[in-house]
Coordinates of C-alpha atoms and ligand atoms in Angstrom, one line a residue:
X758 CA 220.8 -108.2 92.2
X759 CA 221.1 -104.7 90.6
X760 CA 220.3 -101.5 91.7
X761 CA 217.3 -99.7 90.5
X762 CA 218.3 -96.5 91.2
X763 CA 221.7 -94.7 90.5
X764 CA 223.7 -94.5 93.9
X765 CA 225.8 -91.7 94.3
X766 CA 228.7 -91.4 97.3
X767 CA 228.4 -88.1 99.5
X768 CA 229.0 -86.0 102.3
X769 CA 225.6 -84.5 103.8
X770 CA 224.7 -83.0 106.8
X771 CA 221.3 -84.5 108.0
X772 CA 219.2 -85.2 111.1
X773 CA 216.4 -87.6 111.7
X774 CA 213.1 -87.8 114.1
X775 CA 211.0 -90.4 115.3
X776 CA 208.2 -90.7 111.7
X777 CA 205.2 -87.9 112.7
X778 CA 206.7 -86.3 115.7
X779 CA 208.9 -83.2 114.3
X780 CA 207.4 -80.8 116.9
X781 CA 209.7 -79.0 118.7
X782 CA 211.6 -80.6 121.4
X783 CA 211.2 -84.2 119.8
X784 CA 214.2 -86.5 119.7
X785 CA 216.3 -85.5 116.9
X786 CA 219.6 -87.2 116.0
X787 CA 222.0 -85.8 113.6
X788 CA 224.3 -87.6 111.2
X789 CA 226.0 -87.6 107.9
X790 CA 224.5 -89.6 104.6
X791 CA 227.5 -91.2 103.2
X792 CA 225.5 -92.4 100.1
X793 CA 221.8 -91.5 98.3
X794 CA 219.3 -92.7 95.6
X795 CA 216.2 -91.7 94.4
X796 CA 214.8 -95.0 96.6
X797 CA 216.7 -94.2 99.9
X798 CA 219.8 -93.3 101.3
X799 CA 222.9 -94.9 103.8
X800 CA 224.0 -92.3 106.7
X801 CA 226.1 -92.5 109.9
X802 CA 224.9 -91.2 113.4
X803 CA 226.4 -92.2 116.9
X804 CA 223.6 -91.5 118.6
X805 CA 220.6 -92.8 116.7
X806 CA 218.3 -95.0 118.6
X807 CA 217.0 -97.9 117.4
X808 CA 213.2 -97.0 115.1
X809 CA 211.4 -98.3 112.1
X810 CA 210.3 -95.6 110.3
X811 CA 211.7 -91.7 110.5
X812 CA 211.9 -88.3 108.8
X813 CA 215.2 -87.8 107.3
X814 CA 215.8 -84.0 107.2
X815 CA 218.7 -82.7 105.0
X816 CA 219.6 -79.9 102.7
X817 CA 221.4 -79.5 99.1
X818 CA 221.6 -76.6 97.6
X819 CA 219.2 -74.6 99.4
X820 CA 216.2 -76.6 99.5
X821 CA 215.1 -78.5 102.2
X822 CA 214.0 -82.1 102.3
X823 CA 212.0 -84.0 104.6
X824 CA 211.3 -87.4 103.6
X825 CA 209.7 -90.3 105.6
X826 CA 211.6 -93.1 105.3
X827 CA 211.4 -97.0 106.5
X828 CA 214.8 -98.0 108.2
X829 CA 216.0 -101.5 106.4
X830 CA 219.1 -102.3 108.1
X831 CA 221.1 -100.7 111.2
X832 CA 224.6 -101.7 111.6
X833 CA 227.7 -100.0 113.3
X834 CA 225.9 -97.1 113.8
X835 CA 225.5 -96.7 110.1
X836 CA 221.5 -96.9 109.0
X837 CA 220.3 -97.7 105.3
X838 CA 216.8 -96.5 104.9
X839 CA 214.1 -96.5 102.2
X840 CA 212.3 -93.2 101.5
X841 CA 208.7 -93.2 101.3
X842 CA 208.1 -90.5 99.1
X843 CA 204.4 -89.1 99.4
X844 CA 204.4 -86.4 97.4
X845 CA 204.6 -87.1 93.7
X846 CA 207.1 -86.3 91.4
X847 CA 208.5 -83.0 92.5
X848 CA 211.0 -83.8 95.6
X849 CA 212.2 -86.7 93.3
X850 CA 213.4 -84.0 90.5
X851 CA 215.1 -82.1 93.3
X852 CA 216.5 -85.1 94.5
X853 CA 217.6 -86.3 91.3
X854 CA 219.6 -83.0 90.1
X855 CA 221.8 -83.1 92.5
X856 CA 222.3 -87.4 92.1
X857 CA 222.7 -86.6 87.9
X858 CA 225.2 -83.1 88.7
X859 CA 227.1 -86.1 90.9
X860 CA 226.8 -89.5 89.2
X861 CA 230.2 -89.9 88.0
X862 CA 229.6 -92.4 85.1
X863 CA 232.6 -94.7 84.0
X864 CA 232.3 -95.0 80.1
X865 CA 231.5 -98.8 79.7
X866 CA 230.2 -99.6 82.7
X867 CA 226.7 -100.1 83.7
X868 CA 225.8 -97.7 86.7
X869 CA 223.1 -100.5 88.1
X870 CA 224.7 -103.7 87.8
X871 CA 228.0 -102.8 87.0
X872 CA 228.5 -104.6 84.4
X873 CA 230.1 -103.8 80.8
X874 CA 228.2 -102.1 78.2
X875 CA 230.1 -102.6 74.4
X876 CA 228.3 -100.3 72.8
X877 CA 226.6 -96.5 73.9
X878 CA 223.7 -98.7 74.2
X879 CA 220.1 -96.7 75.3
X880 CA 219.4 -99.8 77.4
X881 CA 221.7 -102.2 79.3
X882 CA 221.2 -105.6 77.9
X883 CA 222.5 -107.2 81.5
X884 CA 219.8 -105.5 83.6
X885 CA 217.6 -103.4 81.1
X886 CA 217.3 -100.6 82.8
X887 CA 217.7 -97.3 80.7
X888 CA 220.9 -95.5 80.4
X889 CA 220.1 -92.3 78.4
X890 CA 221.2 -90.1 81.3
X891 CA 221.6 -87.0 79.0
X892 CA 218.0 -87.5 77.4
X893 CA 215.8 -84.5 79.3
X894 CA 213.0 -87.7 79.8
X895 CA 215.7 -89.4 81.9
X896 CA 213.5 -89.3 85.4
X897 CA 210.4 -89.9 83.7
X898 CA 211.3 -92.7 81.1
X899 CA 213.4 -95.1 84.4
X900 CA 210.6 -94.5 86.3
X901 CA 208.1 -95.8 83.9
X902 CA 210.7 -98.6 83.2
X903 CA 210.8 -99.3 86.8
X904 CA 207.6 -98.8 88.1
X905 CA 206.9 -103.1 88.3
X906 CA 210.2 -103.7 89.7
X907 CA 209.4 -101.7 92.2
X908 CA 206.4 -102.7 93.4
X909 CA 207.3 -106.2 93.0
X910 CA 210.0 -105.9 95.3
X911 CA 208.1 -104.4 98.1
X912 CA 205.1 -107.0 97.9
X913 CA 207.4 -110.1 97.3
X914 CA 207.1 -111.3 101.1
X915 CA 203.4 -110.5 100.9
X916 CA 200.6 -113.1 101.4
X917 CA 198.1 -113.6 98.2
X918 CA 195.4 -111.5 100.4
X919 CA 197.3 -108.5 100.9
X920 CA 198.5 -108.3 96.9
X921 CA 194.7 -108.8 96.3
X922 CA 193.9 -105.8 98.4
X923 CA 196.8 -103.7 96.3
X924 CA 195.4 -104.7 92.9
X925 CA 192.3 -103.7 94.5
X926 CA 193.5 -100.2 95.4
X927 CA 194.6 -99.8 92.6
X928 CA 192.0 -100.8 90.7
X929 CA 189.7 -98.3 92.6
X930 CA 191.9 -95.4 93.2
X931 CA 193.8 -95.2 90.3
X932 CA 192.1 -96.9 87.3
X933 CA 188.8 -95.7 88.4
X934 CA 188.5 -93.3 85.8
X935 CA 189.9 -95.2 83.5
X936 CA 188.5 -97.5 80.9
X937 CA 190.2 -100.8 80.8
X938 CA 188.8 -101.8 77.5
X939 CA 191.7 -99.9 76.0
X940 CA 194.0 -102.0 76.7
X941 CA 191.6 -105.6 75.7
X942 CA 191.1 -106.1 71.2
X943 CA 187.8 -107.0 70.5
X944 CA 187.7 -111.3 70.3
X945 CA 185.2 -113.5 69.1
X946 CA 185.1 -116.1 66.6
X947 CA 181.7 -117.9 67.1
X948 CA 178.7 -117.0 64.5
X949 CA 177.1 -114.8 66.4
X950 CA 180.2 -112.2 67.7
X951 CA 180.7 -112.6 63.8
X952 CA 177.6 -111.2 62.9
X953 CA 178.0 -108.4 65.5
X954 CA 181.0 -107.4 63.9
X955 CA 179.7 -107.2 60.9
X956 CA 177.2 -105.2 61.9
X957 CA 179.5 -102.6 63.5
X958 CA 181.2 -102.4 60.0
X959 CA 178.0 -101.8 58.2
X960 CA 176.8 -99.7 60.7
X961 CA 179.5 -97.4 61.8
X962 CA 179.7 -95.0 59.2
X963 CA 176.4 -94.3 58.9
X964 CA 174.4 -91.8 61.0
X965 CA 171.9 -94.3 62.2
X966 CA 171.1 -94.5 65.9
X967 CA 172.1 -97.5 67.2
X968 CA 170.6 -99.4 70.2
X969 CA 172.6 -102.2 71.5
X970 CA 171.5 -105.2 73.5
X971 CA 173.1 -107.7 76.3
X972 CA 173.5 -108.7 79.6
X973 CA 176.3 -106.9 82.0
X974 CA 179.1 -107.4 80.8
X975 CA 179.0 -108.4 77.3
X976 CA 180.9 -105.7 75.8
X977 CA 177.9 -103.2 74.9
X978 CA 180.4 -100.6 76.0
X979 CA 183.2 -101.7 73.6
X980 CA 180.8 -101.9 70.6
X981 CA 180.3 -98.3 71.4
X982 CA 183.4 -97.4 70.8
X983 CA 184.3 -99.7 68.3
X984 CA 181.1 -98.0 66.2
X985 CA 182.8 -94.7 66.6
X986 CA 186.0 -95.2 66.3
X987 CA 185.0 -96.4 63.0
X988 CA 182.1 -93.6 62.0
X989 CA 183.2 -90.3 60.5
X990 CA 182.4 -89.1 64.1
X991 CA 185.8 -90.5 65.2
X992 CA 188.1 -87.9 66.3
X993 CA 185.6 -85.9 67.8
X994 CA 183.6 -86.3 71.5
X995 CA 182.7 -89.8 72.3
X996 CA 180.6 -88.5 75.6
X997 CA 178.6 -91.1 77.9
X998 CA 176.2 -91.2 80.3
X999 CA 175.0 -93.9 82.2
X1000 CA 171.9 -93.2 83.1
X1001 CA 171.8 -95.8 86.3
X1002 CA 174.4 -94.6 88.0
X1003 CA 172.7 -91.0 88.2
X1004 CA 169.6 -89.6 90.3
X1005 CA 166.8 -88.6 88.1
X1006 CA 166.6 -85.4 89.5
X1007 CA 170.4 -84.9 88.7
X1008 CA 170.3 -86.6 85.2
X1009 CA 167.9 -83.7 83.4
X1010 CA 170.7 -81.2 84.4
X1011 CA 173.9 -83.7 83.7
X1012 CA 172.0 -84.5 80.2
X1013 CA 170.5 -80.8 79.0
X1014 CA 172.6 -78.6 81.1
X1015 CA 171.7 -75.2 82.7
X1016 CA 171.7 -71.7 82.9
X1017 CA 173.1 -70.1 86.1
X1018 CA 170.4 -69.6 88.6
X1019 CA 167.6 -71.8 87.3
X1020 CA 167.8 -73.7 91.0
X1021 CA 169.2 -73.5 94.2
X1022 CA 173.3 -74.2 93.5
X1023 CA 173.5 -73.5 89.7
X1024 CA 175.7 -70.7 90.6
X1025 CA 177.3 -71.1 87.5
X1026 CA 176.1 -71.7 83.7
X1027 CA 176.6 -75.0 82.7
X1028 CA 176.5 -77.4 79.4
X1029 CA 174.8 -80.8 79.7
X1030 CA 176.4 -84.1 78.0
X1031 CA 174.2 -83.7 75.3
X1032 CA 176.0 -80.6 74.3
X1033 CA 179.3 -81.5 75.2
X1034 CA 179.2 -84.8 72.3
X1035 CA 178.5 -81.6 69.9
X1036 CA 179.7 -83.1 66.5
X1037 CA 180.3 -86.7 67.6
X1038 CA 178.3 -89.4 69.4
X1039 CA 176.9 -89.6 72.4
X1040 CA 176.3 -93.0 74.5
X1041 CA 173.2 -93.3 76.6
X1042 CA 174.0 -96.3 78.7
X1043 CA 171.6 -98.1 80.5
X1044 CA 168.7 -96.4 79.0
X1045 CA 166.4 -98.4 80.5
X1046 CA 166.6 -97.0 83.7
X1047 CA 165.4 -93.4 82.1
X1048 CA 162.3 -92.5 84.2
X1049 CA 159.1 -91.7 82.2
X1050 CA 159.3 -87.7 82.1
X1051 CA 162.8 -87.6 80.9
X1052 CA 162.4 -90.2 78.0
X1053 CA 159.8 -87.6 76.8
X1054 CA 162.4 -85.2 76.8
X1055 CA 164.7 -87.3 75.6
X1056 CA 162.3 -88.1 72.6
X1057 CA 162.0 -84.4 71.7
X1058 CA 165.8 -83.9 71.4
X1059 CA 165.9 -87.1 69.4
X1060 CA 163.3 -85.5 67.1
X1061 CA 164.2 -82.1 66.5
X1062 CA 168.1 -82.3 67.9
X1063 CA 167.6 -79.2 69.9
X1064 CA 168.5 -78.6 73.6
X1065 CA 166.8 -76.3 75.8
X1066 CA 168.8 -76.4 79.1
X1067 CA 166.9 -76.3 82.5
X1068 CA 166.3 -72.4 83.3
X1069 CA 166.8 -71.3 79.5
X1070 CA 164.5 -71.2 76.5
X1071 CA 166.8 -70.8 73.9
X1072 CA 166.9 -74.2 71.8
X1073 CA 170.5 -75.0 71.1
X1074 CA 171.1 -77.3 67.7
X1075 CA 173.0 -79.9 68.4
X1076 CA 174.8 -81.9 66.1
X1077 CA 175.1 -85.7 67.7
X1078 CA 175.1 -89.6 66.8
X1079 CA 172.7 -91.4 69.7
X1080 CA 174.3 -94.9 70.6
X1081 CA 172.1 -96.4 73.5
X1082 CA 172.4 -99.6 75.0
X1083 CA 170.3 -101.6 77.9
X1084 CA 170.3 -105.0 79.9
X1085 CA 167.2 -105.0 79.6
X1086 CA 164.6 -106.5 77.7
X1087 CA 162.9 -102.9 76.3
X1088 CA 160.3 -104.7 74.1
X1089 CA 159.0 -106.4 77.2
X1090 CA 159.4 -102.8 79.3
X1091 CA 157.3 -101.0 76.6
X1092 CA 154.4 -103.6 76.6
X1093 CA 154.2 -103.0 80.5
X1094 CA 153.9 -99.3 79.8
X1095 CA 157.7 -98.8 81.6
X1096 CA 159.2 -97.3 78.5
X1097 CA 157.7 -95.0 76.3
X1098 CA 156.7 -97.2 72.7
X1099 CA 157.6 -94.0 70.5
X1100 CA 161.0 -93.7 72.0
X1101 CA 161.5 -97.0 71.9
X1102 CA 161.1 -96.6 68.3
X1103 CA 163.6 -93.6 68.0
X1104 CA 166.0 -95.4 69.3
X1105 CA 165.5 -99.4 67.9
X1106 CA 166.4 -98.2 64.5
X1107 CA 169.4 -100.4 64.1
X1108 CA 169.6 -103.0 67.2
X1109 CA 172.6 -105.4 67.8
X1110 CA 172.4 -108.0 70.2
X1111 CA 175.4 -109.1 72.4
X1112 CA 175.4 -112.8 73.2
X1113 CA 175.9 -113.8 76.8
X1114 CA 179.3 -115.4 77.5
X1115 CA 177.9 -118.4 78.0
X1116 CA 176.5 -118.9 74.8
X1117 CA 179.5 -118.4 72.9
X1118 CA 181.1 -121.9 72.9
X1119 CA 184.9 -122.0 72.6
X1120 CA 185.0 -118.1 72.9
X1121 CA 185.5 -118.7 76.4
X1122 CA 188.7 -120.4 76.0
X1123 CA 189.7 -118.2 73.3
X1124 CA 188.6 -115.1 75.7
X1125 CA 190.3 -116.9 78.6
X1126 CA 193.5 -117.6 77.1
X1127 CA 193.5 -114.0 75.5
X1128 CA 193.1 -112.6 78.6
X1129 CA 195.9 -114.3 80.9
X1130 CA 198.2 -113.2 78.2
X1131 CA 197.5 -109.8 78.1
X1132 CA 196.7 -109.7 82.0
X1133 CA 200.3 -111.8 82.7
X1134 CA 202.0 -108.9 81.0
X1135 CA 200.9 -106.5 82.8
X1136 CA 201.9 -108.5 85.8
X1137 CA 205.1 -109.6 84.6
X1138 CA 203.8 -113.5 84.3
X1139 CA 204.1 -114.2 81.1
X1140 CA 204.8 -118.0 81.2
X1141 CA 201.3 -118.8 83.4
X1142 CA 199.2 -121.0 81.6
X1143 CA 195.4 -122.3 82.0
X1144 CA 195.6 -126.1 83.7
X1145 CA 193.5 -128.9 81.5
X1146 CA 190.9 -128.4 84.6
X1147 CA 190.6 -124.7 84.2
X1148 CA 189.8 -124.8 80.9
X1149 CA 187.3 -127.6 81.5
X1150 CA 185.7 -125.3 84.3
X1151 CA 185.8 -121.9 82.0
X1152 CA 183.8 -124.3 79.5
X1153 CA 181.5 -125.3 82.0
X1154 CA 180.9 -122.1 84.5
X1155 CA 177.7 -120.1 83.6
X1156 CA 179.7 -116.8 83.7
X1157 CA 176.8 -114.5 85.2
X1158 CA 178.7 -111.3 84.7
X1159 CA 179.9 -112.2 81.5
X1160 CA 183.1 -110.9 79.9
X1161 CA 183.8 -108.7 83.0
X1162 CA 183.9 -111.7 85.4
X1163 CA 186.3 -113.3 83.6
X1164 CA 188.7 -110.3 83.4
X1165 CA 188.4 -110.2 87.4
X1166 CA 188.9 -113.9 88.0
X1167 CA 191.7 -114.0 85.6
X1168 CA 193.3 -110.7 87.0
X1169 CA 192.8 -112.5 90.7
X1170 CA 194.0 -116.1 89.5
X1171 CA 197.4 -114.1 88.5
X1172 CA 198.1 -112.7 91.5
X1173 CA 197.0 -115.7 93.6
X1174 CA 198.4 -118.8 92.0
X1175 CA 201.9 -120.2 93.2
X1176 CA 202.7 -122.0 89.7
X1177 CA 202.7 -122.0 86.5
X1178 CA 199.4 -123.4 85.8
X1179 CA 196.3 -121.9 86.8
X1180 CA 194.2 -124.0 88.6
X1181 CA 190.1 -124.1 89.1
X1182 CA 190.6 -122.7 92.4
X1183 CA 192.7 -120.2 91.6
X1184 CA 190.1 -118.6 89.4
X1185 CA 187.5 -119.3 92.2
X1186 CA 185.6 -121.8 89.7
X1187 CA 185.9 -125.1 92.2
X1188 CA 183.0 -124.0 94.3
X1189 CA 180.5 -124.4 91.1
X1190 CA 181.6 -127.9 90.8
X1191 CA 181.3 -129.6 94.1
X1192 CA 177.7 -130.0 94.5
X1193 CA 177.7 -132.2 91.7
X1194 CA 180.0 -134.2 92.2
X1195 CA 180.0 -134.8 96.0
X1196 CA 177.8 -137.7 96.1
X1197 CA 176.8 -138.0 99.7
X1198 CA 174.9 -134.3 99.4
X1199 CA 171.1 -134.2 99.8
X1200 CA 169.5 -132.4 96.6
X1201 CA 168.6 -130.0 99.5
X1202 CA 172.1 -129.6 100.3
X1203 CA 172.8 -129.5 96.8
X1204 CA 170.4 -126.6 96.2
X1205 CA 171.3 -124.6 99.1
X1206 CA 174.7 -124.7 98.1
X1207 CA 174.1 -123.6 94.0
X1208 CA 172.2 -120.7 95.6
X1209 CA 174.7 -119.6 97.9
X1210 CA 177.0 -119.8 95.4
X1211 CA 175.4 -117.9 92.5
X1212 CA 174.2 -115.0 95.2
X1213 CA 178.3 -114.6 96.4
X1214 CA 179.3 -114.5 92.8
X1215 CA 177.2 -112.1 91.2
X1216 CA 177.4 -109.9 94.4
X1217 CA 181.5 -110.0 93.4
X1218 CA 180.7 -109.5 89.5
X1219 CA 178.5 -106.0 90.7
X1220 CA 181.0 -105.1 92.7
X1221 CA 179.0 -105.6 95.9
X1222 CA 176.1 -103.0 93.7
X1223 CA 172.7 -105.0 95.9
X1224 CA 170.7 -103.1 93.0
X1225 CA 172.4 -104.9 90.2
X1226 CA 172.4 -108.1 91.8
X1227 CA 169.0 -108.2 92.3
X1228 CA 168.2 -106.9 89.0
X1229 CA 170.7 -110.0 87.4
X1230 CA 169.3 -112.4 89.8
X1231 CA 166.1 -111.6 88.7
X1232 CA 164.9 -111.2 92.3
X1233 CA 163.5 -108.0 94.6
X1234 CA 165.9 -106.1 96.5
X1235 CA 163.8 -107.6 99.6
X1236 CA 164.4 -111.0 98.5
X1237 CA 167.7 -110.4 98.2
X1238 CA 168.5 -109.2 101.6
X1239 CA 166.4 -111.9 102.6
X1240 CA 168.6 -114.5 100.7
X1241 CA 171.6 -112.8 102.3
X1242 CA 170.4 -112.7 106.1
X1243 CA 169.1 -116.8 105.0
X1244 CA 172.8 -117.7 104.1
X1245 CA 174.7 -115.3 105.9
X1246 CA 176.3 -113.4 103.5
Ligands
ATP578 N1 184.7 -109.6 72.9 C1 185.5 -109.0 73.7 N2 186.8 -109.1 73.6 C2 187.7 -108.6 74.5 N3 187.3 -107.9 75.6 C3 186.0 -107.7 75.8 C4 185.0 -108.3 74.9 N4 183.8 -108.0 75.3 C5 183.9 -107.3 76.4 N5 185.3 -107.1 76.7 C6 185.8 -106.4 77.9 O1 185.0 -106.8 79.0 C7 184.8 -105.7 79.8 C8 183.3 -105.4 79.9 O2 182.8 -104.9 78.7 P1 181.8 -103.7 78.6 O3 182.1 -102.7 79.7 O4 181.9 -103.2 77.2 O5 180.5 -104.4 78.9 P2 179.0 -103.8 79.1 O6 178.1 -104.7 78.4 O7 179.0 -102.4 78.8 O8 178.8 -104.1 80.7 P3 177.8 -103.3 81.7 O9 176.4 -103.7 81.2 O10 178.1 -104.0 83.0 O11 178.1 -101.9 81.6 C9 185.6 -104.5 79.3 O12 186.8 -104.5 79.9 C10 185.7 -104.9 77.8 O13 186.9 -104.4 77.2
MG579 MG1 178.6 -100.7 80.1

């Protein structure tokens, strides 16, 4: 196997301490490193006691380094160990000016798998890793081309629960700010994702307010974009606000801003989203959920495109496209007097409806296979495919969280299956299918189990969100709990 990082041979004075006791008077053993990497190092000490993880304390050239590391190997009193960088990029330049000022490159030789290189190639063609040691990018360029490698060699030996939990991490540390549609195209082939597209075409370059309509998950958030992106507007602000996720007595000030002082903790001026989509278009998602005094607000900026921010009286023009979209069904919301009728108006200018997944015929499959390829990529799977029987169950599942549920159950059945084919249970679709077919159930049995089912799945689809899933089960936040205590959830 080759290296990932460039190894060079050297001569260091270091010491080491048990991992989180470096206070005064803690064991310390000293030693030499005889070689070092950006990933770890090899050094001798006679004394060193046997440990899994230390600090590895040396100098170069002034600076001082203290780097956790995870011991791998101890033999004749020589110890290789991996460092556990934690913090960021900045001990690793240090670390690797000295390694580069070392490496002593043999012309024609690859300095990671050793072997030969014909040509001052940019990339090795045995191993792939890049080789452009004088470009300025060096560090940054082999660590984006190494990133997978090496995560992938640290979770090898791990069970399917525990990479589940990583892609989870990462997933909600890293990527929680950002959007994951940027990586997906826009797919659909039956009649009706046809007619939405060609409604985002006509639409887009106009300045019409659109309103757009579909359950969670359908892509209401990717039409958004997909309307500015292709409106005059693009280039400039695409601002959002999702009106759920904030408290009404926050949401005024998040929407319309204010002036410093207007209430306790406004120590500072500030603009609201309205103002900050100033010359492009701004996304009001989940506009249902607007209580009744701020959809009158609401109404007046739609009408004169003014804002007054909270504390100020100075009407501020504001130059914005208005894209809103809702789960919900608004006609029904305005005849029980929850929505205002004349904002309703406003806004239902231009409506397009998203169809649920599972009214969009061999979409799923198409959807489906899209997404394992593009997903597999990113995981380095590319040769997983869809078994006959996952395709039968995609056709077949009611996909209550729509387009999103499919990305998580694909992104899941990657990490979890052991071959090449995908199987039902892999994508966590068996459980749908066994009340039918197991013939010795009672239809009470039988109904239990659907129930329990549905209730665990769209609890995962909201992300555990008890307000969502009542609202998609179509059931009380009472009832809900109820359910849950009832089947032990
Ligand atoms: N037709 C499609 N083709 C490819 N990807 C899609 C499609 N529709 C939706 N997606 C992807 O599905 C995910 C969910 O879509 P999006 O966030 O736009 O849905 P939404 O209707 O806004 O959901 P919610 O109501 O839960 O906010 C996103 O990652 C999006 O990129
Ligand atoms: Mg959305």
């Amino acid at each position: 196997m080759s290296r990932i990082d460039a190894r060079i041979k050297c001569n260091i004075k270091c010491s080491c301490t048990p991992y989180n006791n470096e206070t005064d008077g803690a064991e310390q053993y000293s030693g030499v490193i005889l070689n070092i990497s950006l990933g770890g190092a090899l050094f001798q000490s006679n004394t060193l006691h046997e440990m899994d993880l230390m600090t590895l304390h040396f100098s170069i050239n002034g600076s001082d380094f203290n780097i956790p590391s995870r011991v791998l190997r101890m033999e004749d009193k020589r110890t290789a160990v991996r460092f556990l960088h934690q913090k960021g990029l900045e001990t690793i330049s240090q670390l690797w000016e000295f390694i580069f000022d070392n490496l002593k490159l043999q012309p024609g030789i690859c300095p990671y798998c050793d072997s030969e290189i014909k040509n001052k190639a940019e990339q090795c063609p045995n191993c792939g890793l890049f080789l452009n040691f004088d470009s300025k990018n060096y560090l940054i360029e082999h660590i984006n081309r190494t990133a997978y490698q090496r995560i992938a060699q640290r979770i090898q030996d791990f069970k399917a629960d525990q990479k589940w939990s990583i892609v989870n991490i990462l997933d909600n540390e890293f990527l929680k700010d950002k959007a994951r549609y940027d990586d997906f195209e826009f797919v659909g082939t039956c009649p009706e994702m046809l007619q939405a597209f060609s409604l985002i075409r006509k639409i887009a370059p106009t300045e019409i307010p659109v309103l757009i309509l579909g359950e969670s998950g359908t892509g209401k958030e990717l039409t958004t974009r997909a309307i500015h992106e292709r409106s005059l507007r693009k280039g400039r602000p695409l601002v959002t606000i999702n009106c759920a996720s904030i408290p009404d007595t926050l949401l005024e000030a998040e929407l319309f801003g204010y002036e410093r002082g207007s209430f306790t903790g406004a120590y500072n001026a500030r603009k609201g989203k309205i103002e900050k989509a100033d010359g492009g278009t701004l996304f009001l998602d989940e506009i249902g959920e607007l209580q009744w005094p701020l959809q009158a607000k609401l109404l007046r900026f739609l009408e004169d495109k003014t804002v007054e921010r909270i504390g100020s009286r100075k009407p501020r023009k504001v130059d914005v496209r208005v894209i809103a979209a809702t789960n919900r069904k608004l006609e029904e919301e305005v005849q029980s007097g929850i929505f205002r009728q004349d904002l309703y108006y406003r806004l239902n200018t231009f409506t397009i409806e998203l169809p649920p997944l599972r009214e969009r015929g061999q979409d799923k499959v198409i959807l489906a296979k899209y997404f394992l390829k593009t997903l597999a990529k990113e995981n380095g799977a590319t040769k997983k495919k869809m078994s006959k029987e996952s395709l039968e169950a995609i056709i077949h599942y009611e996909w209550p969280g729509n387009i999103r549920e499919m990305i998580n159950k694909i992104r899941r059945a990657i990490v979890v299956s052991e071959d090449m084919e995908i199987t039902p249970k892999d994508l966590s679709l068996t459980a749908h299918f066994t009340p039918f077919i197991d013939e010795k159930a009672t239809l009470k049995e039988v109904k239990t189990r659907i129930e329990k089912e549905k209730i665990l799945s769209v609890i995962s689809t909201c992300g555990g969100n008890l307000s969502k899933t009542a609202k998609t089960l179509g059931v009380s936040r009472t009832t809900l709990y109820n359910l849950k205590r009832k089947y032990d959830i």
